[in-house]
Every structure is written in C-alpha cells, then in structure tokens.
C-alpha cells in the first residue's frame, strides 16, 4: 500500500473527497516527515504545525458537512518565504527581517487557501530571492534530496527540496530569473513559470518590470495545472494581464497537443559560458523523445544575444534595492546582497529606464524568431547540481555573480520576454543527479505547454520514470 507521501496532490484531493483519507491524517503525516527529515534537507524556514492542523480540522469539517468542496481540499502546499502570509513571520531570506510578521496575505496565498490547500509553513529562499542558490543566515542550506551535499538551487530552493524529499506533495514558488525552473531541474521536478501577468502580486509587491511571477513546483504535470488553475487571477492595479487561456489548464492535461513545430538551441547568451556534456546529452535525448512523439524539431538561432546581459544586470541590481533595510541593520546583509545593492543604488533612473527599454526592443525582435514555433527547447541549466557552497567559495562577489549567470543563462531570457516556460525532469547522470530541459511556449499559451508536457510525462512513465531519492 502506498504511503501518503507517495500520492500526488490530485490523488490526495480525491482521497479526501471520497473520505479515504482525512485532511488531519494527511497533515500529521507531512508534519512528522518535516520534523524528522527537514534538518538534513533544509526546505523549511518557518514550519507552522499548529496553524496547519487548525486548517486541516477546518477542512475535515467541510468534508463531513458534504456538498461542493474546493478542488484541492486537504492538500498541503507550503508557501515560499518571499510571499506574505498574514500573522506568520516573513524573513525574505534575510537576517535584517528577523521579527517581522506579515500584516496581510498576498492574494495568491488567499487563492490557494480558497482552493482548500493547507499551509505546512514557509519554505526557504535566499536573501530577497536574488541568488540562484538557497544559502542564508536564517536557515540551513536547501539541498537537493538526490545528493544532500549539493544545492537545491534557488530562489525557490526550499520549495523544490520539500517536494523532492516528500515533505509536501506540491509547493508554491516564484520565478524572476529562473527561480522555479532552476530548483526544479536540480531537484528532478516539474516546474512551471506562467506567463507574465497570469498571477497577481497584490496587494503589496509591485510588478514593475514584469520579470517575476508566482507559480507551481510539483511532481506531475496534472498537479501543476491544478495549482496554476487555483493561483491564476488578477487584482485591480496590476500592471500586467496575461491573455485569457483558450483552454482550461486542467483540461489541457488530457488534451492531445497535436503535431508541434519545436525550435531548439543550446547557445547561451552569457559570453564565455560552457554547457556541460551531461546537459547536452539531456538536451539531445529530449530532442529525440519529442521527435519520436511526432513533433518537428528544428535548429533555430538563439533569439537573444549577449547585448541583453548588461541591460538585465542593471534591472537585477536595482531590484536588489526594493526591500527596505534599516541602515543600522545593513551589516547583517550577506556580501553578495550588499554588492548587488551598491550597484543598484549607483544606477540612475534614466539608466534603469533605458535598460528596460532596450530589453523590450530585444524582446520584440526575439518574438519574430520564436513565434515561428509552437515551443522552444533549451537546456534549463548549463551544468548538473553543484555542491553546497560552490557559488560562494570565492571571496569576490563579482565572481559569485558571474558563476550564477553562467549557471542559469537560458532561464532568465523568458523572464525578459514574459513567456511561459517549464522544466521537464527527463535526465539523470550516471551519478544519479537530475538534469532538466526547458520548454518555452508562446506568450499566454501555458495550455499547449501543459499538453505537451503531459504527453512527454506519459511517454516516460509515471512520476517521470518513478524515480525517488534515497531520503524518500
């Protein structure tokens, strides 16, 4: 008989509706696993067991009352610690925010609660979500369960570690330069970055450049579609609105994608970047698999070139300054954060606006290339999971930043363009380390990406070949 943590989010929801499992039973199971396994995984920064059990009891009362039930009732879904949850401590990965308790919840958090999910706690994120690895001064490093000496990536590193270790069936994440797809790749999961404007950041977090979005990290495509269905919404004042999806996200899971024209490239925009042979092997294997499913695979020119790198850096430096920090607490900031903020505060407003304008121009020309295809295939990362501490085993923050850029140059381009993109966990090295590949879709067309991903998942079999890390 399967353990509770072997079940997908949708299987758990079905078991709750049929009264085969109770929300309290499910929640207690996951809380026990968090308490026992998280010290070595580093997924959670703030577990909230009492709150989780209270929500589980409320869900159980709903089940006993009968009638229409929320679609994900009783399913534990932790929230990334960049997002506000009312009356819960929020650290943003920074020691400068110790003692801060959120006065309100983000609207996406409310949407997940309305869908019936139960919050086990807040998952770890790097300081202000800026690095692509989750190592902070407020919680242990987040580690990929496939090799606990290696990083779970970032900035949704805690979220991905939780799902991959069986500490949650699915997790909320967010993605400003690959922060869902990076940890999904190194943790062997399906991660979906939605279209710009698909999910509101209301009521407090601004969406100024449209780089960042909330999104799901899951084991299966169907779970991700269900979470996206729950999370998708807009609020008055949002600067960006994604076009309506022609097909419901959950409906897209069972819809055949048809024969698609898929472009592919593996040339990184960051100069001097080398793509590891294992990553290229994953990319070629994915290309063959997609071709075997009847799709047309076409080598295409990279839609962006190195000219966007410096412009993107200016935006990243400036967004490092968005979290207010009391000057007396600035010594508590990590070295990389201080380095990024120094450059951000030194960037003039005209330079920021010129950078954003340059990126928009580059995106318009990139779409002339990408819109020739239904989807675009690239590597997700340039190398397999790296050891914990690898990014910071140098004294110069500039070198740490350069390593970040060379590690994840493919992912950030779709934050610039705003397109939806997913990580597919299709490849494992001989040493048992996961390597993902990335598919990007047309702007606003998550549905085709979901249909295609579900087709690939079915071809591979089950939970992407039914693989489980040892910690499982």
Tab-separated table of C-alpha atoms in Angstrom:
chain	number	residue	atom	x	y	z
A	1	UNK	CA	0.000	0.000	0.000
A	2	UNK	CA	1.320	3.443	-0.933
A	3	UNK	CA	2.405	5.861	1.775
A	4	UNK	CA	0.566	9.164	1.947
A	5	UNK	CA	3.604	10.980	0.588
A	6	UNK	CA	3.647	8.677	-2.450
A	7	UNK	CA	0.331	10.152	-3.594
A	8	UNK	CA	0.167	13.150	-5.894
A	9	UNK	CA	-1.643	16.314	-4.887
A	10	UNK	CA	-4.654	15.383	-7.005
A	11	UNK	CA	-4.690	11.843	-5.625
A	12	UNK	CA	-4.707	13.280	-2.111
A	13	UNK	CA	-7.569	15.632	-3.002
A	14	UNK	CA	-9.553	12.706	-4.413
A	15	UNK	CA	-8.866	10.627	-1.296
A	16	UNK	CA	-10.152	13.478	0.879
A	17	UNK	CA	-13.340	13.870	-1.164
A	18	UNK	CA	-14.007	10.105	-1.007
A	19	UNK	CA	-13.207	10.113	2.741
A	20	UNK	CA	-10.477	7.503	2.271
A	21	UNK	CA	-8.041	9.911	3.946
A	22	UNK	CA	-8.740	12.750	6.302
A	23	UNK	CA	-7.053	16.159	5.979
A	24	UNK	CA	-5.829	15.802	9.585
A	25	UNK	CA	-4.270	12.414	8.833
A	26	UNK	CA	-2.535	13.804	5.747
A	27	UNK	CA	-1.280	16.891	7.557
A	28	UNK	CA	0.055	14.943	10.529
A	29	UNK	CA	1.895	12.617	8.143
A	30	UNK	CA	3.651	15.504	6.417
A	31	UNK	CA	4.396	17.371	9.639
A	32	UNK	CA	6.075	14.241	11.033
A	33	UNK	CA	8.222	13.966	7.901
A	34	UNK	CA	9.143	17.665	8.085
A	35	UNK	CA	10.197	17.313	11.716
A	36	UNK	CA	12.219	14.164	11.032
A	37	UNK	CA	13.809	14.863	7.646
A	38	UNK	CA	13.973	18.613	7.168
A	39	UNK	CA	17.074	19.177	9.337
A	40	UNK	CA	19.131	17.471	6.604
A	41	UNK	CA	17.116	18.805	3.636
A	42	UNK	CA	16.741	22.474	4.631
A	43	UNK	CA	13.391	23.007	2.923
A	44	UNK	CA	11.512	24.974	5.601
A	45	UNK	CA	12.487	28.201	7.304
A	46	UNK	CA	9.253	28.577	9.313
A	47	UNK	CA	7.094	25.471	9.862
A	48	UNK	CA	3.645	26.286	11.257
A	49	UNK	CA	2.333	22.956	12.610
A	50	UNK	CA	-0.387	24.423	14.831
A	51	UNK	CA	-1.779	26.568	12.037
A	52	UNK	CA	-1.591	23.621	9.602
A	53	UNK	CA	-3.531	21.343	11.950
A	54	UNK	CA	-6.148	24.040	12.528
A	55	UNK	CA	-6.629	24.372	8.765
A	56	UNK	CA	-6.778	20.567	8.463
A	57	UNK	CA	-9.522	20.360	11.078
A	58	UNK	CA	-11.470	23.048	9.236
A	59	UNK	CA	-11.096	21.044	6.023
A	60	UNK	CA	-12.296	17.905	7.786
A	61	UNK	CA	-15.411	19.716	8.948
A	62	UNK	CA	-16.120	20.730	5.355
A	63	UNK	CA	-15.819	17.127	4.214
A	64	UNK	CA	-18.182	15.900	6.919
A	65	UNK	CA	-20.684	18.636	6.061
A	66	UNK	CA	-20.754	17.495	2.409
A	67	UNK	CA	-21.740	19.483	-0.661
A	68	UNK	CA	-19.382	21.133	-3.151
A	69	UNK	CA	-15.803	21.044	-1.944
A	70	UNK	CA	-12.802	23.151	-3.014
A	71	UNK	CA	-10.700	21.350	-5.654
A	72	UNK	CA	-7.549	20.921	-3.524
A	73	UNK	CA	-9.183	20.484	-0.130
A	74	UNK	CA	-6.799	18.948	2.385
A	75	UNK	CA	-3.701	19.134	0.156
A	76	UNK	CA	-0.623	20.562	1.922
A	77	UNK	CA	1.050	23.330	-0.125
A	78	UNK	CA	3.793	25.354	1.621
A	79	UNK	CA	4.387	28.994	0.691
A	80	UNK	CA	7.748	30.425	-0.340
A	81	UNK	CA	9.120	32.909	2.188
A	82	UNK	CA	9.172	35.777	-0.293
A	83	UNK	CA	5.369	35.875	-0.065
A	84	UNK	CA	3.309	37.330	2.750
A	85	UNK	CA	1.062	35.132	4.892
A	86	UNK	CA	-0.910	37.120	7.460
A	87	UNK	CA	0.309	36.703	11.053
A	88	UNK	CA	3.228	34.466	10.015
A	89	UNK	CA	6.879	35.583	10.284
A	90	UNK	CA	8.371	36.536	6.905
A	91	UNK	CA	12.141	36.779	6.601
A	92	UNK	CA	12.660	37.115	2.824
A	93	UNK	CA	15.780	35.008	3.450
A	94	UNK	CA	17.392	37.871	5.381
A	95	UNK	CA	18.544	38.358	8.958
A	96	UNK	CA	17.548	42.016	8.552
A	97	UNK	CA	13.878	40.964	8.724
A	98	UNK	CA	14.032	38.883	11.883
A	99	UNK	CA	10.955	39.697	13.976
A	100	UNK	CA	8.841	40.865	11.028
A	101	UNK	CA	5.324	39.365	10.929
A	102	UNK	CA	3.248	39.844	7.785
A	103	UNK	CA	0.258	42.181	8.310
A	104	UNK	CA	-1.635	40.802	5.283
A	105	UNK	CA	-1.519	37.824	2.944
A	106	UNK	CA	-0.591	38.057	-0.712
A	107	UNK	CA	-3.625	37.488	-2.925
A	108	UNK	CA	-2.071	34.341	-4.414
A	109	UNK	CA	-1.855	32.910	-0.882
A	110	UNK	CA	-5.552	33.632	-0.414
A	111	UNK	CA	-6.315	31.912	-3.710
A	112	UNK	CA	-4.517	28.764	-2.612
A	113	UNK	CA	-6.415	28.806	0.685
A	114	UNK	CA	-9.704	29.271	-1.198
A	115	UNK	CA	-8.798	26.143	-3.191
A	116	UNK	CA	-8.607	24.231	0.090
A	117	UNK	CA	-4.859	23.846	0.494
A	118	UNK	CA	-3.182	23.600	3.878
A	119	UNK	CA	-0.032	25.578	4.624
A	120	UNK	CA	2.615	23.488	6.368
A	121	UNK	CA	4.915	26.508	6.638
A	122	UNK	CA	7.186	28.886	4.758
A	123	UNK	CA	9.896	27.420	2.529
A	124	UNK	CA	13.448	28.724	2.479
A	125	UNK	CA	14.599	31.273	-0.063
A	126	UNK	CA	17.900	33.144	-0.485
A	127	UNK	CA	18.201	36.731	0.674
A	128	UNK	CA	15.466	38.741	-1.103
A	129	UNK	CA	15.280	35.932	-3.685
A	130	UNK	CA	18.324	37.284	-5.502
A	131	UNK	CA	20.734	34.295	-5.824
A	132	UNK	CA	20.076	31.054	-7.725
A	133	UNK	CA	21.069	29.006	-4.658
A	134	UNK	CA	19.433	28.928	-1.229
A	135	UNK	CA	22.096	29.544	1.410
A	136	UNK	CA	21.258	32.159	4.043
A	137	UNK	CA	21.995	33.363	7.563
A	138	UNK	CA	18.485	32.479	8.814
A	139	UNK	CA	18.173	28.762	7.983
A	140	UNK	CA	20.300	25.789	6.862
A	141	UNK	CA	21.161	25.460	3.162
A	142	UNK	CA	18.471	23.919	0.970
A	143	UNK	CA	19.840	20.684	-0.505
A	144	UNK	CA	18.676	18.553	-3.392
A	145	UNK	CA	17.409	15.252	-1.945
A	146	UNK	CA	19.192	13.416	-4.758
A	147	UNK	CA	22.559	14.271	-3.169
A	148	UNK	CA	22.469	16.108	0.142
A	149	UNK	CA	25.950	17.531	-0.449
A	150	UNK	CA	24.558	19.561	-3.361
A	151	UNK	CA	22.453	22.698	-3.607
A	152	UNK	CA	18.695	22.652	-4.233
A	153	UNK	CA	19.096	25.782	-6.339
A	154	UNK	CA	17.067	28.934	-5.903
A	155	UNK	CA	15.385	31.055	-5.303
A	156	UNK	CA	12.568	28.542	-4.738
A	157	UNK	CA	15.141	26.108	-3.360
A	158	UNK	CA	13.238	25.287	-0.192
A	159	UNK	CA	10.027	24.693	-2.146
A	160	UNK	CA	11.686	22.264	-4.557
A	161	UNK	CA	13.590	20.472	-1.791
A	162	UNK	CA	10.319	19.970	0.098
A	163	UNK	CA	8.544	18.377	-2.859
A	164	UNK	CA	11.506	16.250	-3.951
A	165	UNK	CA	12.020	14.911	-0.412
A	166	UNK	CA	8.355	14.068	0.091
A	167	UNK	CA	7.842	16.799	2.694
A	168	UNK	CA	4.965	18.259	0.650
A	169	UNK	CA	3.065	16.945	-2.382
A	170	UNK	CA	3.425	20.293	-4.194
A	171	UNK	CA	4.705	23.765	-3.413
A	172	UNK	CA	4.214	27.403	-4.261
A	173	UNK	CA	7.237	29.110	-5.814
A	174	UNK	CA	8.139	32.247	-7.699
A	175	UNK	CA	10.429	32.971	-10.630
A	176	UNK	CA	12.231	36.211	-11.527
A	177	UNK	CA	15.228	34.813	-13.435
A	178	UNK	CA	14.601	31.069	-13.374
A	179	UNK	CA	13.753	30.676	-9.701
A	180	UNK	CA	11.139	27.948	-10.271
A	181	UNK	CA	12.857	26.149	-13.144
A	182	UNK	CA	16.375	26.149	-11.638
A	183	UNK	CA	15.455	24.287	-8.425
A	184	UNK	CA	13.027	22.075	-10.352
A	185	UNK	CA	15.935	20.999	-12.566
A	186	UNK	CA	18.367	20.206	-9.750
A	187	UNK	CA	15.636	18.501	-7.678
A	188	UNK	CA	14.160	16.411	-10.510
A	189	UNK	CA	10.725	18.073	-10.591
A	190	UNK	CA	8.231	19.689	-12.924
A	191	UNK	CA	8.321	23.463	-12.516
A	192	UNK	CA	6.107	25.920	-14.380
A	193	UNK	CA	6.757	29.634	-14.799
A	194	UNK	CA	3.469	31.141	-16.027
A	195	UNK	CA	3.015	33.975	-18.486
A	196	UNK	CA	3.702	37.497	-17.254
A	197	UNK	CA	0.517	38.855	-15.696
A	198	UNK	CA	-1.122	35.457	-15.163
A	199	UNK	CA	-0.879	35.679	-11.356
A	200	UNK	CA	-1.193	38.902	-9.386
A	201	UNK	CA	1.399	40.042	-6.823
A	202	UNK	CA	-1.227	42.128	-4.962
A	203	UNK	CA	-1.647	43.788	-2.587
A	204	UNK	CA	1.898	44.997	-1.798
A	205	UNK	CA	4.563	43.501	-4.072
A	206	UNK	CA	4.971	45.587	-7.275
A	207	UNK	CA	5.244	44.098	-10.757
A	208	UNK	CA	7.307	46.932	-12.217
A	209	UNK	CA	9.328	45.203	-14.944
A	210	UNK	CA	7.226	42.053	-15.127
A	211	UNK	CA	10.228	39.789	-14.632
A	212	UNK	CA	8.809	37.818	-11.706
A	213	UNK	CA	5.770	35.608	-11.357
A	214	UNK	CA	4.380	33.112	-8.877
A	215	UNK	CA	3.965	29.513	-9.999
A	216	UNK	CA	3.846	25.827	-9.003
A	217	UNK	CA	6.551	23.241	-8.332
A	218	UNK	CA	5.221	19.686	-8.459
A	219	UNK	CA	5.989	16.081	-9.241
A	220	UNK	CA	3.418	15.812	-12.040
A	221	UNK	CA	2.064	17.978	-14.825
A	222	UNK	CA	-1.531	17.462	-13.677
A	223	UNK	CA	-0.700	18.755	-10.188
A	224	UNK	CA	0.979	21.838	-11.649
A	225	UNK	CA	-2.030	22.540	-13.870
A	226	UNK	CA	-4.364	22.259	-10.879
A	227	UNK	CA	-2.243	24.634	-8.806
A	228	UNK	CA	-1.990	27.091	-11.688
A	229	UNK	CA	-5.770	26.978	-12.068
A	230	UNK	CA	-6.082	27.927	-8.397
A	231	UNK	CA	-3.361	30.607	-8.462
A	232	UNK	CA	-4.269	32.416	-11.693
A	233	UNK	CA	-6.014	35.739	-11.066
A	234	UNK	CA	-5.679	39.494	-11.392
A	235	UNK	CA	-6.360	42.303	-8.968
A	236	UNK	CA	-7.154	45.987	-9.592
A	237	UNK	CA	-3.915	47.901	-10.084
A	238	UNK	CA	-1.936	45.064	-11.694
A	239	UNK	CA	0.345	46.445	-14.409
A	240	UNK	CA	0.252	43.244	-16.472
A	241	UNK	CA	-2.601	40.961	-17.517
A	242	UNK	CA	-1.977	37.724	-19.422
A	243	UNK	CA	-4.389	36.987	-22.277
A	244	UNK	CA	-7.145	34.518	-21.352
A	245	UNK	CA	-6.184	30.897	-21.910
A	246	UNK	CA	-8.258	29.329	-24.724
A	247	UNK	CA	-8.308	26.065	-22.746
A	248	UNK	CA	-8.517	25.485	-19.011
A	249	UNK	CA	-5.187	24.444	-17.526
A	250	UNK	CA	-6.524	21.223	-16.017
A	251	UNK	CA	-8.361	20.463	-19.262
A	252	UNK	CA	-5.083	20.902	-21.168
A	253	UNK	CA	-3.535	17.948	-19.313
A	254	UNK	CA	-5.746	15.449	-21.149
A	255	UNK	CA	-5.790	17.269	-24.477
A	256	UNK	CA	-3.526	15.945	-27.240
A	257	UNK	CA	-1.097	18.671	-28.300
A	258	UNK	CA	-1.133	17.658	-31.953
A	259	UNK	CA	1.986	17.789	-34.119
A	260	UNK	CA	4.001	20.807	-32.977
A	261	UNK	CA	6.880	22.676	-34.546
A	262	UNK	CA	9.528	22.920	-31.844
A	263	UNK	CA	12.614	25.079	-32.243
A	264	UNK	CA	15.746	24.315	-30.284
A	265	UNK	CA	19.055	25.943	-29.414
A	266	UNK	CA	21.768	25.415	-26.802
A	267	UNK	CA	23.855	28.565	-27.179
A	268	UNK	CA	23.867	30.660	-24.003
A	269	UNK	CA	23.595	34.449	-24.166
A	270	UNK	CA	26.233	34.961	-21.451
A	271	UNK	CA	29.680	35.159	-23.092
A	272	UNK	CA	32.184	32.501	-22.032
A	273	UNK	CA	29.517	30.053	-20.872
A	274	UNK	CA	30.226	26.358	-21.398
A	275	UNK	CA	27.453	23.773	-21.438
A	276	UNK	CA	28.373	20.566	-19.592
A	277	UNK	CA	28.374	17.334	-21.681
A	278	UNK	CA	25.732	15.782	-19.387
A	279	UNK	CA	23.470	18.768	-20.040
A	280	UNK	CA	23.960	18.450	-23.793
A	281	UNK	CA	23.187	14.729	-23.509
A	282	UNK	CA	19.904	15.587	-21.769
A	283	UNK	CA	19.100	18.161	-24.461
A	284	UNK	CA	19.769	15.716	-27.304
A	285	UNK	CA	17.820	12.951	-25.586
A	286	UNK	CA	14.842	15.263	-25.108
A	287	UNK	CA	15.023	16.252	-28.776
A	288	UNK	CA	14.881	12.602	-29.837
A	289	UNK	CA	11.977	11.917	-27.484
A	290	UNK	CA	9.977	14.860	-28.816
A	291	UNK	CA	10.680	13.774	-32.387
A	292	UNK	CA	9.550	10.224	-31.562
A	293	UNK	CA	6.227	11.686	-30.385
A	294	UNK	CA	5.699	13.107	-33.876
A	295	UNK	CA	6.848	16.681	-33.394
A	296	UNK	CA	9.005	18.574	-35.867
A	297	UNK	CA	12.311	19.566	-34.249
A	298	UNK	CA	14.124	22.478	-35.884
A	299	UNK	CA	17.502	24.003	-35.021
A	300	UNK	CA	16.973	27.726	-34.656
A	301	UNK	CA	19.162	30.758	-33.948
A	302	UNK	CA	19.227	31.941	-30.345
A	303	UNK	CA	16.503	34.620	-30.135
A	304	UNK	CA	18.514	36.831	-27.767
A	305	UNK	CA	22.203	37.740	-27.912
A	306	UNK	CA	24.814	38.957	-25.439
A	307	UNK	CA	23.637	42.564	-25.764
A	308	UNK	CA	20.818	41.925	-23.282
A	309	UNK	CA	23.089	40.715	-20.469
A	310	UNK	CA	24.305	44.103	-19.266
A	311	UNK	CA	20.809	45.585	-19.507
A	312	UNK	CA	19.324	42.724	-17.476
A	313	UNK	CA	22.061	43.169	-14.870
A	314	UNK	CA	21.047	46.803	-14.350
A	315	UNK	CA	17.492	45.734	-13.586
A	316	UNK	CA	18.699	42.976	-11.238
A	317	UNK	CA	20.958	45.405	-9.363
A	318	UNK	CA	18.086	47.860	-8.932
A	319	UNK	CA	15.577	45.234	-7.806
A	320	UNK	CA	18.068	44.200	-5.127
A	321	UNK	CA	17.260	47.570	-3.556
A	322	UNK	CA	13.497	47.078	-3.382
A	323	UNK	CA	13.398	45.619	0.138
A	324	UNK	CA	13.803	48.465	2.636
A	325	UNK	CA	16.568	47.802	5.169
A	326	UNK	CA	17.242	49.916	8.252
A	327	UNK	CA	20.772	51.341	7.798
A	328	UNK	CA	21.707	50.053	11.252
A	329	UNK	CA	20.903	46.511	10.066
A	330	UNK	CA	22.788	46.646	6.768
A	331	UNK	CA	25.852	44.870	8.265
A	332	UNK	CA	23.573	41.821	8.587
A	333	UNK	CA	23.172	41.633	4.810
A	334	UNK	CA	25.124	38.901	3.066
A	335	UNK	CA	28.144	40.004	0.984
A	336	UNK	CA	26.510	39.288	-2.370
A	337	UNK	CA	23.385	41.246	-1.396
A	338	UNK	CA	25.456	44.254	-0.313
A	339	UNK	CA	27.407	44.093	-3.578
A	340	UNK	CA	24.207	43.957	-5.646
A	341	UNK	CA	22.586	46.810	-3.716
A	342	UNK	CA	25.657	49.023	-4.050
A	343	UNK	CA	25.379	48.701	-7.818
A	344	UNK	CA	21.644	49.198	-7.731
A	345	UNK	CA	21.781	52.404	-5.714
A	346	UNK	CA	24.526	53.640	-8.061
A	347	UNK	CA	22.298	53.138	-11.134
A	348	UNK	CA	20.480	56.276	-12.222
A	349	UNK	CA	16.770	56.304	-13.018
A	350	UNK	CA	17.424	57.118	-16.705
A	351	UNK	CA	19.868	54.192	-16.925
A	352	UNK	CA	17.253	51.870	-15.411
A	353	UNK	CA	14.577	53.037	-17.840
A	354	UNK	CA	16.961	52.791	-20.799
A	355	UNK	CA	17.822	49.214	-19.790
A	356	UNK	CA	14.164	48.268	-19.598
A	357	UNK	CA	13.524	49.885	-22.973
A	358	UNK	CA	16.456	48.003	-24.507
A	359	UNK	CA	15.122	44.697	-23.178
A	360	UNK	CA	11.677	45.419	-24.583
A	361	UNK	CA	13.173	46.173	-28.006
A	362	UNK	CA	15.229	42.978	-27.893
A	363	UNK	CA	12.122	41.003	-26.937
A	364	UNK	CA	10.151	42.359	-29.881
A	365	UNK	CA	12.824	41.152	-32.276
A	366	UNK	CA	13.165	37.838	-30.417
A	367	UNK	CA	9.465	37.145	-30.919
A	368	UNK	CA	9.978	37.439	-34.686
A	369	UNK	CA	12.130	34.311	-34.331
A	370	UNK	CA	10.272	32.460	-31.587
A	371	UNK	CA	6.770	32.942	-32.955
A	372	UNK	CA	7.708	30.673	-35.845
A	373	UNK	CA	7.451	27.808	-33.356
A	374	UNK	CA	4.834	26.330	-31.034
A	375	UNK	CA	7.511	25.747	-28.384
A	376	UNK	CA	11.244	26.235	-27.902
A	377	UNK	CA	13.572	23.647	-26.331
A	378	UNK	CA	16.791	24.547	-24.484
A	379	UNK	CA	18.756	23.238	-21.534
A	380	UNK	CA	17.433	24.532	-18.218
A	381	UNK	CA	20.910	24.927	-16.683
A	382	UNK	CA	24.444	24.628	-18.023
A	383	UNK	CA	25.679	22.018	-15.552
A	384	UNK	CA	24.483	19.365	-13.086
A	385	UNK	CA	23.674	20.275	-9.459
A	386	UNK	CA	26.650	21.952	-7.757
A	387	UNK	CA	27.938	21.397	-4.206
A	388	UNK	CA	26.542	23.493	-1.383
A	389	UNK	CA	28.864	26.487	-1.015
A	390	UNK	CA	30.151	26.313	-4.607
A	391	UNK	CA	28.847	29.750	-5.586
A	392	UNK	CA	30.473	31.407	-2.580
A	393	UNK	CA	33.777	29.541	-2.330
A	394	UNK	CA	35.390	32.698	-3.727
A	395	UNK	CA	35.896	35.964	-1.865
A	396	UNK	CA	34.822	38.256	-4.700
A	397	UNK	CA	31.011	38.729	-5.027
A	398	UNK	CA	31.597	39.593	-8.677
A	399	UNK	CA	32.823	36.036	-9.273
A	400	UNK	CA	29.829	34.633	-7.374
A	401	UNK	CA	27.541	36.683	-9.606
A	402	UNK	CA	29.422	35.574	-12.741
A	403	UNK	CA	29.018	31.935	-11.675
A	404	UNK	CA	25.282	32.496	-11.242
A	405	UNK	CA	24.992	33.951	-14.735
A	406	UNK	CA	26.944	31.095	-16.299
A	407	UNK	CA	24.911	28.515	-14.348
A	408	UNK	CA	21.452	29.667	-15.486
A	409	UNK	CA	21.694	31.831	-18.631
A	410	UNK	CA	18.846	30.139	-20.501
A	411	UNK	CA	16.133	30.579	-17.889
A	412	UNK	CA	16.236	34.367	-17.424
A	413	UNK	CA	15.570	35.117	-21.098
A	414	UNK	CA	11.940	34.010	-20.631
A	415	UNK	CA	11.566	36.325	-17.667
A	416	UNK	CA	12.619	39.098	-20.037
A	417	UNK	CA	10.089	38.025	-22.691
A	418	UNK	CA	7.358	37.063	-20.202
A	419	UNK	CA	6.650	33.741	-21.932
A	420	UNK	CA	5.572	30.653	-20.019
A	421	UNK	CA	8.293	28.056	-19.564
A	422	UNK	CA	8.630	24.690	-17.834
A	423	UNK	CA	11.345	22.405	-16.580
A	424	UNK	CA	10.969	18.759	-17.592
A	425	UNK	CA	12.850	16.288	-15.319
A	426	UNK	CA	13.911	13.962	-18.101
A	427	UNK	CA	17.540	13.049	-17.467
A	428	UNK	CA	19.736	11.701	-14.683
A	429	UNK	CA	23.520	11.453	-14.792
A	430	UNK	CA	25.405	8.208	-14.167
A	431	UNK	CA	25.922	9.511	-10.627
A	432	UNK	CA	22.147	9.822	-10.152
A	433	UNK	CA	21.907	13.616	-10.389
A	434	UNK	CA	18.861	15.127	-12.129
A	435	UNK	CA	19.243	17.361	-15.185
A	436	UNK	CA	16.197	19.095	-16.601
A	437	UNK	CA	15.416	20.505	-20.008
A	438	UNK	CA	13.298	23.584	-20.624
A	439	UNK	CA	10.396	24.212	-22.944
A	440	UNK	CA	9.072	27.721	-23.511
A	441	UNK	CA	5.706	28.414	-25.120
A	442	UNK	CA	4.044	31.253	-26.938
A	443	UNK	CA	3.087	34.246	-24.798
A	444	UNK	CA	-0.136	33.407	-22.963
A	445	UNK	CA	-0.157	29.780	-24.090
A	446	UNK	CA	0.503	27.733	-20.979
A	447	UNK	CA	-2.150	25.304	-22.261
A	448	UNK	CA	-0.021	24.000	-25.141
A	449	UNK	CA	2.995	23.667	-22.843
A	450	UNK	CA	0.892	21.699	-20.364
A	451	UNK	CA	-0.497	19.408	-23.075
A	452	UNK	CA	2.963	18.795	-24.497
A	453	UNK	CA	4.492	18.228	-21.061
A	454	UNK	CA	1.742	15.755	-20.152
A	455	UNK	CA	2.388	13.873	-23.374
A	456	UNK	CA	6.104	13.669	-22.586
A	457	UNK	CA	5.394	12.619	-18.990
A	458	UNK	CA	3.136	9.800	-20.203
A	459	UNK	CA	5.801	8.642	-22.657
A	460	UNK	CA	8.434	8.499	-19.913
A	461	UNK	CA	6.036	6.832	-17.500
A	462	UNK	CA	4.517	7.762	-14.156
A	463	UNK	CA	6.440	10.148	-11.943
A	464	UNK	CA	8.984	10.733	-14.723
A	465	UNK	CA	10.093	7.096	-14.580
A	466	UNK	CA	9.037	6.559	-10.935
A	467	UNK	CA	12.383	7.743	-9.598
A	468	UNK	CA	12.742	8.544	-5.896
A	469	UNK	CA	15.730	9.954	-3.972
A	470	UNK	CA	17.078	7.900	-1.083
A	471	UNK	CA	15.664	10.311	1.506
A	472	UNK	CA	12.163	9.480	0.217
